[in-house]
Amino acid sequence: MLKVNQLDKTYGKDKHSLKAVSFTAQPGEVTAIIGPSGAGKTTILRSVNQLIRDDGGQILLDDQDIRQANKAELRKIRHHIGMIFQNYNLISPLTALENVLHGRLGGKSTLAGMFGLYSNAEKTEALALLDEVGLKDYAYQRCDQLSGGQQQRVGIARALMQHPKMILCDEPIASLDPKSTQIVMDILRKLAQEKQLIILINLHQIDVAMTYADHIIGINSGAIVFEGPTTEVDDQVLQRIYRQDTEIKTMVTADEN
Ligand SMILES: Nc1ncnc2c1ncn2[C@@H]1O[C@H](COP(=O)(O)OP(=O)(O)OP(=O)(O)O)[C@@H](O)[C@H]1O
């Protein structure tokens, strides 16, 4: 389980980006963080694996406080936290298979990593993961020749190559069309359930969060204003989360008519 307690982050002198943020995310579930632009979604996600150093609080992954880890421990912890990104972050001239194998880099010596030395067992595993995300026939295709949705699936397979406990997803569908969105979200939900992974995902699209997430964390101006099962999210909750965000208010109102 991921348990975040009283997490604070201030940029510069007094720009309070996270204010005593507390929430939990369970294995086997998709947990979505939703909220208006600038609310602090990315700051939370990047604090969880300490890409951003926060200013106070606790981040417990299976009872180990990530914030207290020394450099070597943090490297080890991060090896079991996969990340997928809006812009995929693949190495374009390399094949899908090579990109997936890169997920193993964190567990290798610098030399083995530099020379791209992977065992046959690792290659077999990477191929099986590509098969799992429906890309068996694209293993030897360069990533820049794949569609956005296919690239994101390579990103997921790469994260799985880390044998993660948790996958952090920063706006993973923001650049995808509805069909690719559905495929990617179906895969993430299936992975959470079948591999008992913690999937923590930042989303702008409320409808996608409502369809695929088990658990919702609503943030506004750096503070958690809702945490609970998706079934408890109604228009009132959404208005609390998105207050002062005129675009969404209009959307909620339009839905009511
Ligand atoms: N490096 C930084 N320096 C100063 N302020 C920052 C920095 N990164 C983020 N912020 C501020 O922290 C707040 C939260 O930003 P964050 O990117 O986490 O929001 P978000 O909810 O992910 O937004 P979006 O949905 O637009 O991506 C914003 O007010 C932002 O301007």
PDB file of C-alpha atoms and ligand atoms in Angstrom:
ATOM      1  CA  MET A   1       0.000   0.000   0.000  1.00  0.00           C
ATOM      2  CA  LEU A   2       1.079   3.583  -0.639  1.00  0.00           C
ATOM      3  CA  LYS A   3       0.324   5.899   2.249  1.00  0.00           C
ATOM      4  CA  VAL A   4       1.095   9.593   1.963  1.00  0.00           C
ATOM      5  CA  ASN A   5       0.889  11.618   5.176  1.00  0.00           C
ATOM      6  CA  GLN A   6       0.898  15.402   5.559  1.00  0.00           C
ATOM      7  CA  LEU A   7       3.030  16.021   2.481  1.00  0.00           C
ATOM      8  CA  ASP A   8       4.098  19.645   2.015  1.00  0.00           C
ATOM      9  CA  LYS A   9       5.830  21.327  -0.888  1.00  0.00           C
ATOM     10  CA  THR A  10       6.639  24.990  -1.210  1.00  0.00           C
ATOM     11  CA  TYR A  11       8.298  26.386  -4.323  1.00  0.00           C
ATOM     12  CA  GLY A  12      10.521  29.359  -3.631  1.00  0.00           C
ATOM     13  CA  LYS A  13       9.679  31.316  -0.507  1.00  0.00           C
ATOM     14  CA  ASP A  14       5.944  31.092  -0.145  1.00  0.00           C
ATOM     15  CA  LYS A  15       4.383  29.324  -3.144  1.00  0.00           C
ATOM     16  CA  HIS A  16       2.587  26.542  -1.313  1.00  0.00           C
ATOM     17  CA  SER A  17       2.019  23.813  -3.918  1.00  0.00           C
ATOM     18  CA  LEU A  18       1.069  20.952  -1.587  1.00  0.00           C
ATOM     19  CA  LYS A  19      -0.595  21.600   1.740  1.00  0.00           C
ATOM     20  CA  ALA A  20      -0.564  18.664   4.192  1.00  0.00           C
ATOM     21  CA  VAL A  21      -1.550  16.206   1.465  1.00  0.00           C
ATOM     22  CA  SER A  22      -2.615  12.794   2.806  1.00  0.00           C
ATOM     23  CA  PHE A  23      -4.095   9.836   0.909  1.00  0.00           C
ATOM     24  CA  THR A  24      -3.730   6.110   0.335  1.00  0.00           C
ATOM     25  CA  ALA A  25      -3.525   3.992  -2.809  1.00  0.00           C
ATOM     26  CA  GLN A  26      -4.139   0.245  -2.590  1.00  0.00           C
ATOM     27  CA  PRO A  27      -2.646  -2.605  -4.623  1.00  0.00           C
ATOM     28  CA  GLY A  28      -5.132  -4.027  -7.102  1.00  0.00           C
ATOM     29  CA  GLU A  29      -6.748  -0.636  -7.632  1.00  0.00           C
ATOM     30  CA  VAL A  30      -6.506   2.258 -10.053  1.00  0.00           C
ATOM     31  CA  THR A  31      -6.282   5.465  -8.016  1.00  0.00           C
ATOM     32  CA  ALA A  32      -6.842   8.655 -10.001  1.00  0.00           C
ATOM     33  CA  ILE A  33      -5.740  12.112  -8.913  1.00  0.00           C
ATOM     34  CA  ILE A  34      -8.016  14.721 -10.452  1.00  0.00           C
ATOM     35  CA  GLY A  35      -8.198  18.487 -10.127  1.00  0.00           C
ATOM     36  CA  PRO A  36      -7.882  21.729 -12.065  1.00  0.00           C
ATOM     37  CA  SER A  37      -4.744  22.788 -13.886  1.00  0.00           C
ATOM     38  CA  GLY A  38      -2.059  23.860 -11.423  1.00  0.00           C
ATOM     39  CA  ALA A  39      -3.747  22.080  -8.482  1.00  0.00           C
ATOM     40  CA  GLY A  40      -0.648  20.010  -7.698  1.00  0.00           C
ATOM     41  CA  LYS A  41      -1.263  16.649  -9.422  1.00  0.00           C
ATOM     42  CA  THR A  42       2.180  16.401 -11.042  1.00  0.00           C
ATOM     43  CA  THR A  43       3.879  17.661  -7.877  1.00  0.00           C
ATOM     44  CA  ILE A  44       2.278  14.813  -5.909  1.00  0.00           C
ATOM     45  CA  LEU A  45       3.270  12.191  -8.460  1.00  0.00           C
ATOM     46  CA  ARG A  46       6.857  13.391  -8.740  1.00  0.00           C
ATOM     47  CA  SER A  47       7.181  13.708  -4.959  1.00  0.00           C
ATOM     48  CA  VAL A  48       6.085  10.099  -4.493  1.00  0.00           C
ATOM     49  CA  ASN A  49       9.285   8.805  -6.091  1.00  0.00           C
ATOM     50  CA  GLN A  50      11.251  11.845  -4.906  1.00  0.00           C
ATOM     51  CA  LEU A  51      11.968  13.296  -8.349  1.00  0.00           C
ATOM     52  CA  ILE A  52      10.844  16.432  -6.518  1.00  0.00           C
ATOM     53  CA  ARG A  53      12.125  16.905  -2.986  1.00  0.00           C
ATOM     54  CA  ASP A  54       9.206  17.971  -0.829  1.00  0.00           C
ATOM     55  CA  ASP A  55       9.375  19.932   2.408  1.00  0.00           C
ATOM     56  CA  GLY A  56       7.800  17.587   4.933  1.00  0.00           C
ATOM     57  CA  GLY A  57       5.561  14.599   5.522  1.00  0.00           C
ATOM     58  CA  GLN A  58       5.755  10.848   5.014  1.00  0.00           C
ATOM     59  CA  ILE A  59       5.571   8.665   1.903  1.00  0.00           C
ATOM     60  CA  LEU A  60       5.184   5.055   2.991  1.00  0.00           C
ATOM     61  CA  LEU A  61       5.414   2.323   0.375  1.00  0.00           C
ATOM     62  CA  ASP A  62       4.726  -0.965   2.145  1.00  0.00           C
ATOM     63  CA  ASP A  63       5.678   0.758   5.414  1.00  0.00           C
ATOM     64  CA  GLN A  64       9.051   2.016   4.149  1.00  0.00           C
ATOM     65  CA  ASP A  65       9.311   5.807   4.215  1.00  0.00           C
ATOM     66  CA  ILE A  66      10.698   6.781   0.808  1.00  0.00           C
ATOM     67  CA  ARG A  67      11.587  10.232   2.163  1.00  0.00           C
ATOM     68  CA  GLN A  68      13.964   8.718   4.709  1.00  0.00           C
ATOM     69  CA  ALA A  69      15.786   6.508   2.180  1.00  0.00           C
ATOM     70  CA  ASN A  70      19.463   7.184   1.509  1.00  0.00           C
ATOM     71  CA  LYS A  71      20.732   7.405  -2.084  1.00  0.00           C
ATOM     72  CA  ALA A  72      21.349   3.671  -2.491  1.00  0.00           C
ATOM     73  CA  GLU A  73      18.020   2.744  -0.896  1.00  0.00           C
ATOM     74  CA  LEU A  74      16.181   5.273  -3.049  1.00  0.00           C
ATOM     75  CA  ARG A  75      17.719   3.784  -6.204  1.00  0.00           C
ATOM     76  CA  LYS A  76      16.494   0.353  -5.109  1.00  0.00           C
ATOM     77  CA  ILE A  77      12.989   1.618  -4.275  1.00  0.00           C
ATOM     78  CA  ARG A  78      12.741   3.514  -7.571  1.00  0.00           C
ATOM     79  CA  HIS A  79      13.662   0.376  -9.467  1.00  0.00           C
ATOM     80  CA  HIS A  80      10.308  -1.041  -8.360  1.00  0.00           C
ATOM     81  CA  ILE A  81       8.322   2.074  -9.228  1.00  0.00           C
ATOM     82  CA  GLY A  82       7.440   2.270 -12.925  1.00  0.00           C
ATOM     83  CA  MET A  83       6.619   5.575 -14.571  1.00  0.00           C
ATOM     84  CA  ILE A  84       4.663   6.325 -17.695  1.00  0.00           C
ATOM     85  CA  PHE A  85       4.402   9.771 -19.186  1.00  0.00           C
ATOM     86  CA  GLN A  86       2.182  11.868 -21.437  1.00  0.00           C
ATOM     87  CA  ASN A  87       4.888  12.032 -24.109  1.00  0.00           C
ATOM     88  CA  TYR A  88       5.877   8.338 -23.658  1.00  0.00           C
ATOM     89  CA  ASN A  89       9.611   9.122 -23.043  1.00  0.00           C
ATOM     90  CA  LEU A  90      10.789   6.356 -25.363  1.00  0.00           C
ATOM     91  CA  ILE A  91      14.087   6.365 -27.222  1.00  0.00           C
ATOM     92  CA  SER A  92      12.800   6.893 -30.755  1.00  0.00           C
ATOM     93  CA  PRO A  93      15.397   5.282 -33.013  1.00  0.00           C
ATOM     94  CA  LEU A  94      15.367   2.116 -30.893  1.00  0.00           C
ATOM     95  CA  THR A  95      12.936  -0.749 -31.364  1.00  0.00           C
ATOM     96  CA  ALA A  96       9.984  -1.479 -29.088  1.00  0.00           C
ATOM     97  CA  LEU A  97      11.903  -4.470 -27.681  1.00  0.00           C
ATOM     98  CA  GLU A  98      15.002  -2.397 -26.917  1.00  0.00           C
ATOM     99  CA  ASN A  99      12.885   0.218 -25.165  1.00  0.00           C
ATOM    100  CA  VAL A 100      11.197  -2.426 -23.026  1.00  0.00           C
ATOM    101  CA  LEU A 101      14.600  -3.896 -22.106  1.00  0.00           C
ATOM    102  CA  HIS A 102      15.605  -0.441 -20.887  1.00  0.00           C
ATOM    103  CA  GLY A 103      13.166  -0.991 -18.015  1.00  0.00           C
ATOM    104  CA  ARG A 104      15.791  -3.361 -16.616  1.00  0.00           C
ATOM    105  CA  LEU A 105      18.576  -0.745 -16.710  1.00  0.00           C
ATOM    106  CA  GLY A 106      18.055   0.400 -13.115  1.00  0.00           C
ATOM    107  CA  GLY A 107      18.901  -3.095 -11.864  1.00  0.00           C
ATOM    108  CA  LYS A 108      22.136  -3.437 -13.854  1.00  0.00           C
ATOM    109  CA  SER A 109      25.732  -2.410 -13.376  1.00  0.00           C
ATOM    110  CA  THR A 110      26.629   0.790 -15.238  1.00  0.00           C
ATOM    111  CA  LEU A 111      28.850  -1.161 -17.626  1.00  0.00           C
ATOM    112  CA  ALA A 112      26.245  -3.801 -18.527  1.00  0.00           C
ATOM    113  CA  GLY A 113      23.724  -0.999 -18.979  1.00  0.00           C
ATOM    114  CA  MET A 114      26.056   1.059 -21.168  1.00  0.00           C
ATOM    115  CA  PHE A 115      26.674  -1.818 -23.547  1.00  0.00           C
ATOM    116  CA  GLY A 116      23.064  -2.920 -23.590  1.00  0.00           C
ATOM    117  CA  LEU A 117      23.925  -6.359 -22.278  1.00  0.00           C
ATOM    118  CA  TYR A 118      20.726  -8.271 -21.697  1.00  0.00           C
ATOM    119  CA  SER A 119      20.325 -11.986 -21.075  1.00  0.00           C
ATOM    120  CA  ASN A 120      18.196 -14.263 -23.228  1.00  0.00           C
ATOM    121  CA  ALA A 121      15.828 -14.633 -20.288  1.00  0.00           C
ATOM    122  CA  GLU A 122      15.401 -10.837 -20.185  1.00  0.00           C
ATOM    123  CA  LYS A 123      14.714 -10.729 -23.927  1.00  0.00           C
ATOM    124  CA  THR A 124      12.151 -13.528 -23.587  1.00  0.00           C
ATOM    125  CA  GLU A 125      10.485 -11.650 -20.754  1.00  0.00           C
ATOM    126  CA  ALA A 126      10.429  -8.374 -22.721  1.00  0.00           C
ATOM    127  CA  LEU A 127       8.814 -10.155 -25.691  1.00  0.00           C
ATOM    128  CA  ALA A 128       6.198 -11.699 -23.386  1.00  0.00           C
ATOM    129  CA  LEU A 129       5.405  -8.246 -21.957  1.00  0.00           C
ATOM    130  CA  LEU A 130       5.011  -6.796 -25.453  1.00  0.00           C
ATOM    131  CA  ASP A 131       2.624  -9.671 -26.158  1.00  0.00           C
ATOM    132  CA  GLU A 132       0.746  -8.814 -22.941  1.00  0.00           C
ATOM    133  CA  VAL A 133       0.122  -5.254 -24.170  1.00  0.00           C
ATOM    134  CA  GLY A 134      -0.883  -6.499 -27.634  1.00  0.00           C
ATOM    135  CA  LEU A 135       2.333  -5.561 -29.450  1.00  0.00           C
ATOM    136  CA  LYS A 136       3.918  -8.931 -30.165  1.00  0.00           C
ATOM    137  CA  ASP A 137       4.149  -8.174 -33.881  1.00  0.00           C
ATOM    138  CA  TYR A 138       5.806  -4.790 -33.308  1.00  0.00           C
ATOM    139  CA  ALA A 139       8.777  -5.901 -31.186  1.00  0.00           C
ATOM    140  CA  TYR A 140      11.365  -5.107 -33.862  1.00  0.00           C
ATOM    141  CA  GLN A 141       9.711  -1.936 -35.141  1.00  0.00           C
ATOM    142  CA  ARG A 142      11.331   1.418 -34.391  1.00  0.00           C
ATOM    143  CA  CYS A 143       9.320   3.306 -31.801  1.00  0.00           C
ATOM    144  CA  ASP A 144       9.038   6.432 -33.959  1.00  0.00           C
ATOM    145  CA  GLN A 145       7.097   4.314 -36.468  1.00  0.00           C
ATOM    146  CA  LEU A 146       4.442   3.391 -33.908  1.00  0.00           C
ATOM    147  CA  SER A 147       1.212   5.270 -33.184  1.00  0.00           C
ATOM    148  CA  GLY A 148       0.861   7.244 -29.952  1.00  0.00           C
ATOM    149  CA  GLY A 149      -1.276   4.537 -28.365  1.00  0.00           C
ATOM    150  CA  GLN A 150       1.223   1.848 -29.374  1.00  0.00           C
ATOM    151  CA  GLN A 151       4.095   3.926 -27.969  1.00  0.00           C
ATOM    152  CA  GLN A 152       2.267   4.288 -24.681  1.00  0.00           C
ATOM    153  CA  ARG A 153       1.808   0.503 -24.566  1.00  0.00           C
ATOM    154  CA  VAL A 154       5.580   0.111 -25.066  1.00  0.00           C
ATOM    155  CA  GLY A 155       5.962   2.516 -22.116  1.00  0.00           C
ATOM    156  CA  ILE A 156       3.718   0.271 -20.013  1.00  0.00           C
ATOM    157  CA  ALA A 157       5.692  -2.856 -21.004  1.00  0.00           C
ATOM    158  CA  ARG A 158       8.919  -1.016 -20.109  1.00  0.00           C
ATOM    159  CA  ALA A 159       7.481  -0.170 -16.671  1.00  0.00           C
ATOM    160  CA  LEU A 160       6.478  -3.830 -16.184  1.00  0.00           C
ATOM    161  CA  MET A 161      10.039  -4.908 -16.986  1.00  0.00           C
ATOM    162  CA  GLN A 162      10.966  -3.254 -13.662  1.00  0.00           C
ATOM    163  CA  HIS A 163       8.764  -5.770 -11.777  1.00  0.00           C
ATOM    164  CA  PRO A 164       7.052  -2.788 -10.185  1.00  0.00           C
ATOM    165  CA  LYS A 165       5.006  -2.646  -7.006  1.00  0.00           C
ATOM    166  CA  MET A 166       3.566   0.597  -8.256  1.00  0.00           C
ATOM    167  CA  ILE A 167       3.201   2.441 -11.559  1.00  0.00           C
ATOM    168  CA  LEU A 168       2.946   6.233 -11.549  1.00  0.00           C
ATOM    169  CA  CYS A 169       1.190   7.580 -14.630  1.00  0.00           C
ATOM    170  CA  ASP A 170       1.428  11.291 -15.404  1.00  0.00           C
ATOM    171  CA  GLU A 171      -1.376  12.195 -17.833  1.00  0.00           C
ATOM    172  CA  PRO A 172      -0.813   8.976 -19.813  1.00  0.00           C
ATOM    173  CA  ILE A 173      -3.721   9.498 -22.192  1.00  0.00           C
ATOM    174  CA  ALA A 174      -3.544  13.259 -22.721  1.00  0.00           C
ATOM    175  CA  SER A 175      -2.186  12.838 -26.268  1.00  0.00           C
ATOM    176  CA  LEU A 176      -4.336   9.855 -27.264  1.00  0.00           C
ATOM    177  CA  ASP A 177      -7.553   9.484 -29.249  1.00  0.00           C
ATOM    178  CA  PRO A 178     -10.588   7.867 -27.561  1.00  0.00           C
ATOM    179  CA  LYS A 179      -9.923   4.372 -28.952  1.00  0.00           C
ATOM    180  CA  SER A 180      -6.271   4.375 -27.830  1.00  0.00           C
ATOM    181  CA  THR A 181      -7.345   5.851 -24.482  1.00  0.00           C
ATOM    182  CA  GLN A 182      -9.696   2.921 -23.980  1.00  0.00           C
ATOM    183  CA  ILE A 183      -7.010   0.360 -24.869  1.00  0.00           C
ATOM    184  CA  VAL A 184      -4.395   1.944 -22.568  1.00  0.00           C
ATOM    185  CA  MET A 185      -6.808   2.357 -19.641  1.00  0.00           C
ATOM    186  CA  ASP A 186      -8.117  -1.211 -20.054  1.00  0.00           C
ATOM    187  CA  ILE A 187      -4.544  -2.475 -19.854  1.00  0.00           C
ATOM    188  CA  LEU A 188      -3.766  -0.402 -16.740  1.00  0.00           C
ATOM    189  CA  ARG A 189      -6.905  -1.601 -14.969  1.00  0.00           C
ATOM    190  CA  LYS A 190      -6.196  -5.231 -15.887  1.00  0.00           C
ATOM    191  CA  LEU A 191      -2.605  -4.932 -14.631  1.00  0.00           C
ATOM    192  CA  ALA A 192      -3.745  -3.460 -11.319  1.00  0.00           C
ATOM    193  CA  GLN A 193      -6.133  -6.345 -10.804  1.00  0.00           C
ATOM    194  CA  GLU A 194      -4.082  -9.260 -12.122  1.00  0.00           C
ATOM    195  CA  LYS A 195      -0.674  -8.248 -10.774  1.00  0.00           C
ATOM    196  CA  GLN A 196      -1.990  -6.483  -7.672  1.00  0.00           C
ATOM    197  CA  LEU A 197      -0.136  -3.319  -8.632  1.00  0.00           C
ATOM    198  CA  ILE A 198      -0.715   0.115  -7.188  1.00  0.00           C
ATOM    199  CA  ILE A 199      -1.623   2.298 -10.166  1.00  0.00           C
ATOM    200  CA  LEU A 200      -1.554   6.018  -9.352  1.00  0.00           C
ATOM    201  CA  ILE A 201      -2.604   8.140 -12.262  1.00  0.00           C
ATOM    202  CA  ASN A 202      -3.012  11.871 -12.919  1.00  0.00           C
ATOM    203  CA  LEU A 203      -5.973  12.574 -15.150  1.00  0.00           C
ATOM    204  CA  HIS A 204      -7.547  15.646 -16.674  1.00  0.00           C
ATOM    205  CA  GLN A 205     -10.477  13.728 -18.145  1.00  0.00           C
ATOM    206  CA  ILE A 206     -13.166  13.268 -15.499  1.00  0.00           C
ATOM    207  CA  ASP A 207     -15.106  10.764 -17.602  1.00  0.00           C
ATOM    208  CA  VAL A 208     -12.045   8.520 -17.921  1.00  0.00           C
ATOM    209  CA  ALA A 209     -11.386   8.732 -14.187  1.00  0.00           C
ATOM    210  CA  MET A 210     -15.007   7.859 -13.457  1.00  0.00           C
ATOM    211  CA  THR A 211     -14.924   4.892 -15.848  1.00  0.00           C
ATOM    212  CA  TYR A 212     -11.606   3.331 -14.908  1.00  0.00           C
ATOM    213  CA  ALA A 213     -10.607   4.408 -11.396  1.00  0.00           C
ATOM    214  CA  ASP A 214     -11.596   2.535  -8.244  1.00  0.00           C
ATOM    215  CA  HIS A 215     -10.485   5.335  -5.972  1.00  0.00           C
ATOM    216  CA  ILE A 216     -10.454   9.104  -6.529  1.00  0.00           C
ATOM    217  CA  ILE A 217      -8.305  11.773  -4.954  1.00  0.00           C
ATOM    218  CA  GLY A 218      -9.545  15.291  -5.659  1.00  0.00           C
ATOM    219  CA  ILE A 219      -7.115  18.166  -5.257  1.00  0.00           C
ATOM    220  CA  ASN A 220      -7.688  21.900  -5.447  1.00  0.00           C
ATOM    221  CA  SER A 221      -5.000  24.543  -4.816  1.00  0.00           C
ATOM    222  CA  GLY A 222      -2.624  22.010  -3.288  1.00  0.00           C
ATOM    223  CA  ALA A 223      -5.121  20.599  -0.764  1.00  0.00           C
ATOM    224  CA  ILE A 224      -7.015  17.313  -0.880  1.00  0.00           C
ATOM    225  CA  VAL A 225     -10.722  18.159  -1.003  1.00  0.00           C
ATOM    226  CA  PHE A 226     -12.023  14.617  -1.626  1.00  0.00           C
ATOM    227  CA  GLU A 227     -10.791  11.078  -1.197  1.00  0.00           C
ATOM    228  CA  GLY A 228     -13.002   8.047  -1.631  1.00  0.00           C
ATOM    229  CA  PRO A 229     -14.390   5.375  -3.912  1.00  0.00           C
ATOM    230  CA  THR A 230     -15.361   6.485  -7.402  1.00  0.00           C
ATOM    231  CA  THR A 231     -18.961   5.518  -6.634  1.00  0.00           C
ATOM    232  CA  GLU A 232     -19.116   8.406  -4.130  1.00  0.00           C
ATOM    233  CA  VAL A 233     -18.158  11.055  -6.687  1.00  0.00           C
ATOM    234  CA  ASP A 234     -21.194  13.104  -7.687  1.00  0.00           C
ATOM    235  CA  ASP A 235     -21.681  16.593  -9.153  1.00  0.00           C
ATOM    236  CA  GLN A 236     -21.325  18.202  -5.731  1.00  0.00           C
ATOM    237  CA  VAL A 237     -17.968  16.508  -5.179  1.00  0.00           C
ATOM    238  CA  LEU A 238     -16.821  17.506  -8.678  1.00  0.00           C
ATOM    239  CA  GLN A 239     -17.783  21.109  -8.055  1.00  0.00           C
ATOM    240  CA  ARG A 240     -15.783  21.067  -4.829  1.00  0.00           C
ATOM    241  CA  ILE A 241     -12.759  19.662  -6.658  1.00  0.00           C
ATOM    242  CA  TYR A 242     -12.994  21.999  -9.651  1.00  0.00           C
ATOM    243  CA  ARG A 243     -14.290  25.126  -7.929  1.00  0.00           C
ATOM    244  CA  GLN A 244     -13.189  28.333  -9.663  1.00  0.00           C
ATOM    245  CA  ASP A 245     -12.488  26.327 -12.785  1.00  0.00           C
ATOM    246  CA  THR A 246     -15.043  27.792 -15.141  1.00  0.00           C
ATOM    247  CA  GLU A 247     -14.462  25.317 -17.945  1.00  0.00           C
ATOM    248  CA  ILE A 248     -15.389  22.322 -15.798  1.00  0.00           C
ATOM    249  CA  LYS A 249     -18.238  24.134 -14.071  1.00  0.00           C
ATOM    250  CA  THR A 250     -19.723  24.696 -17.496  1.00  0.00           C
ATOM    251  CA  MET A 251     -19.265  21.027 -18.286  1.00  0.00           C
ATOM    252  CA  VAL A 252     -20.958  19.877 -15.076  1.00  0.00           C
ATOM    253  CA  THR A 253     -23.831  22.286 -15.647  1.00  0.00           C
ATOM    254  CA  ALA A 254     -24.204  21.158 -19.245  1.00  0.00           C
ATOM    255  CA  ASP A 255     -24.400  17.535 -18.038  1.00  0.00           C
ATOM    256  CA  GLU A 256     -27.254  18.476 -15.715  1.00  0.00           C
ATOM    257  CA  ASN A 257     -29.343  19.908 -18.559  1.00  0.00           C
TER     258      ASN A 257
HETATM  259  N1  LIG B   1       9.389  24.192 -10.720  1.00  0.00           N
HETATM  260  C1  LIG B   1       8.420  24.963 -10.235  1.00  0.00           C
HETATM  261  N2  LIG B   1       8.686  26.193  -9.737  1.00  0.00           N
HETATM  262  C2  LIG B   1       7.704  26.972  -9.222  1.00  0.00           C
HETATM  263  N3  LIG B   1       6.413  26.617  -9.161  1.00  0.00           N
HETATM  264  C3  LIG B   1       6.083  25.418  -9.659  1.00  0.00           C
HETATM  265  C4  LIG B   1       7.058  24.522 -10.219  1.00  0.00           C
HETATM  266  N4  LIG B   1       6.418  23.377 -10.622  1.00  0.00           N
HETATM  267  C5  LIG B   1       5.108  23.561 -10.332  1.00  0.00           C
HETATM  268  N5  LIG B   1       4.907  24.772  -9.753  1.00  0.00           N
HETATM  269  C6  LIG B   1       3.626  25.308  -9.287  1.00  0.00           C
HETATM  270  O1  LIG B   1       3.037  24.380  -8.385  1.00  0.00           O
HETATM  271  C7  LIG B   1       1.629  24.303  -8.584  1.00  0.00           C
HETATM  272  C8  LIG B   1       1.233  22.866  -8.886  1.00  0.00           C
HETATM  273  O2  LIG B   1       1.764  22.494 -10.153  1.00  0.00           O
HETATM  274  P1  LIG B   1       1.523  21.057 -10.793  1.00  0.00           P
HETATM  275  O3  LIG B   1       2.295  20.989 -12.060  1.00  0.00           O
HETATM  276  O4  LIG B   1       1.798  20.023  -9.771  1.00  0.00           O
HETATM  277  O5  LIG B   1      -0.047  21.105 -11.075  1.00  0.00           O
HETATM  278  P2  LIG B   1      -0.936  20.107 -11.944  1.00  0.00           P
HETATM  279  O6  LIG B   1      -2.177  19.887 -11.153  1.00  0.00           O
HETATM  280  O7  LIG B   1      -0.148  18.914 -12.317  1.00  0.00           O
HETATM  281  O8  LIG B   1      -1.247  20.997 -13.219  1.00  0.00           O
HETATM  282  P3  LIG B   1      -1.575  20.552 -14.728  1.00  0.00           P
HETATM  283  O9  LIG B   1      -2.864  19.803 -14.652  1.00  0.00           O
HETATM  284  O10 LIG B   1      -1.704  21.849 -15.448  1.00  0.00           O
HETATM  285  O11 LIG B   1      -0.430  19.719 -15.201  1.00  0.00           O
HETATM  286  C9  LIG B   1       1.297  25.264  -9.723  1.00  0.00           C
HETATM  287  O12 LIG B   1       0.860  26.461  -9.168  1.00  0.00           O
HETATM  288  C10 LIG B   1       2.625  25.459 -10.427  1.00  0.00           C
HETATM  289  O13 LIG B   1       2.705  26.738 -10.990  1.00  0.00           O
END
